[in-house]
Amino acid sequence: MIDRLRAAFHQQFGDKEELRYFFAPGRVNLIGEHTDYNGGHVFPCALTLGTYAAGAKRSDGRVRMYSLNFEEDGVKEFDLFEIAYAESDGWANYPKGVFNQFIEAGMDIKEGFDIVYGGNIPNGAGLSSSASIELVTAVLINEWSSFGTSSVDLALLSQRAENDFIGVNCGIMDQFSIALGKEDHAILLNCDTLAFEYSPFRQEGLALVIANTNKKRALADSKYNERRSECQSALNDLRKEIDIAHLCELTAEEFAQHAHLIQDETCRKRARHVVTENERTMKAVNFLKDDKMEELGALMKASHLSLKNDYEVTGLELDALAEAAWLYPGTIGSRMTGAGFGGCTISIVKEELLDSFIEETGAIYQEKTGIQASFYTAGIGGGARELTKEEM
Ligand code: GLA
């Protein structure tokens, strides 16, 4: 990848005295879905798949960007003092949003940049290719400009770019896990306080498998925003009688006592998913610590079913993949991961049975949906960073 970036850089932008290289991973969430924007817990890990960037400074306040993943789009160019969202800029709006946030935060990026991106995260598969390009850009700006902004602040700044510039009202999970990922560790994050801890995930004889439904996610952003407002409406109803700031302040038991306050049945179901999912996530972390993998697997299944029945974000394809995995004897656990509406499942599978898992679940999936799934064995890698010579 580095060689391809270097070659594309020279071709698009010519020779530069100093070229620096950066990387930001994608992420997969083990459990804790749609809890982040409800003040709950999530349990994601950063992947070894990700987005690379090669960047050099310019002196005229202009930014030029090129992506190996969208070569047909050519070079995108803008002025640092006139950054505006443009439909026609496609993928480039994500890094533009990050530049915009640095400037909004009062950090003085005087010079411009030439940047070439290239990544190996499948786009639109729910593995956070967008947060990945945001964070690789944030780290590039931060390092080149010596701002010294912390990883947590870079995550928050990138989330704001997605919320305010792109218009997707996402929570903090993706940007946080990508900024703070750690090799062979999952991250338990309290999305209310941003307190977090790393939890080792290196189970002998087990593999983490991502299966992509290859279903194009339609209207995912608007449905995502709709789920958020349904949660908000449930919270507003509950607050008429109980003093809470987020749905995830409630235990499942407390929720059951107060659920009748939520007027709309759909909103009640959404809130029930959120509260029970938050409890499952905290339990899952302890099961992983105690090496109780079967129990962890059962929670993953319960999570998927709750996302199917109460949150209604799975759909035919994700259900077909998860159900095929549950039937397979070498599966420890399997569930949809990310926002849903298409995208991927994550499964924990006995390593020696990996090939036949892929063959059998892939065949059942294809029979049910007519689509061929793609499978990736996920490596858990480090967070967004400048690449050292040894890493290149
Ligand atoms: C998307 C969002 C995250 C989170 C998940 C669902 O990935 O970007 O903030 O809400 O969906 O858990």
CSV table of C-alpha atoms in Angstrom, one decimal, residues 6-17 19 56 64 114:
chain,number,residue,atom,x,y,z
A,6,ARG,CA,4.1,7.0,-2.9
A,7,ALA,CA,3.7,6.3,-6.7
A,8,ALA,CA,0.3,8.0,-6.8
A,9,PHE,CA,1.6,10.9,-4.9
A,10,HIS,CA,4.4,11.5,-7.3
A,11,GLN,CA,2.1,11.1,-10.3
A,12,GLN,CA,-0.6,13.5,-9.0
A,13,PHE,CA,1.5,16.1,-7.1
A,14,GLY,CA,5.1,15.7,-8.1
A,15,ASP,CA,8.1,15.5,-5.9
A,16,LYS,CA,8.0,16.9,-2.3
A,17,GLU,CA,10.9,17.3,0.1
A,19,LEU,CA,6.3,13.0,2.6
A,56,ALA,CA,3.1,16.8,2.4
A,64,ARG,CA,-5.5,18.9,-2.8
A,114,ASP,CA,-1.3,17.5,-0.7
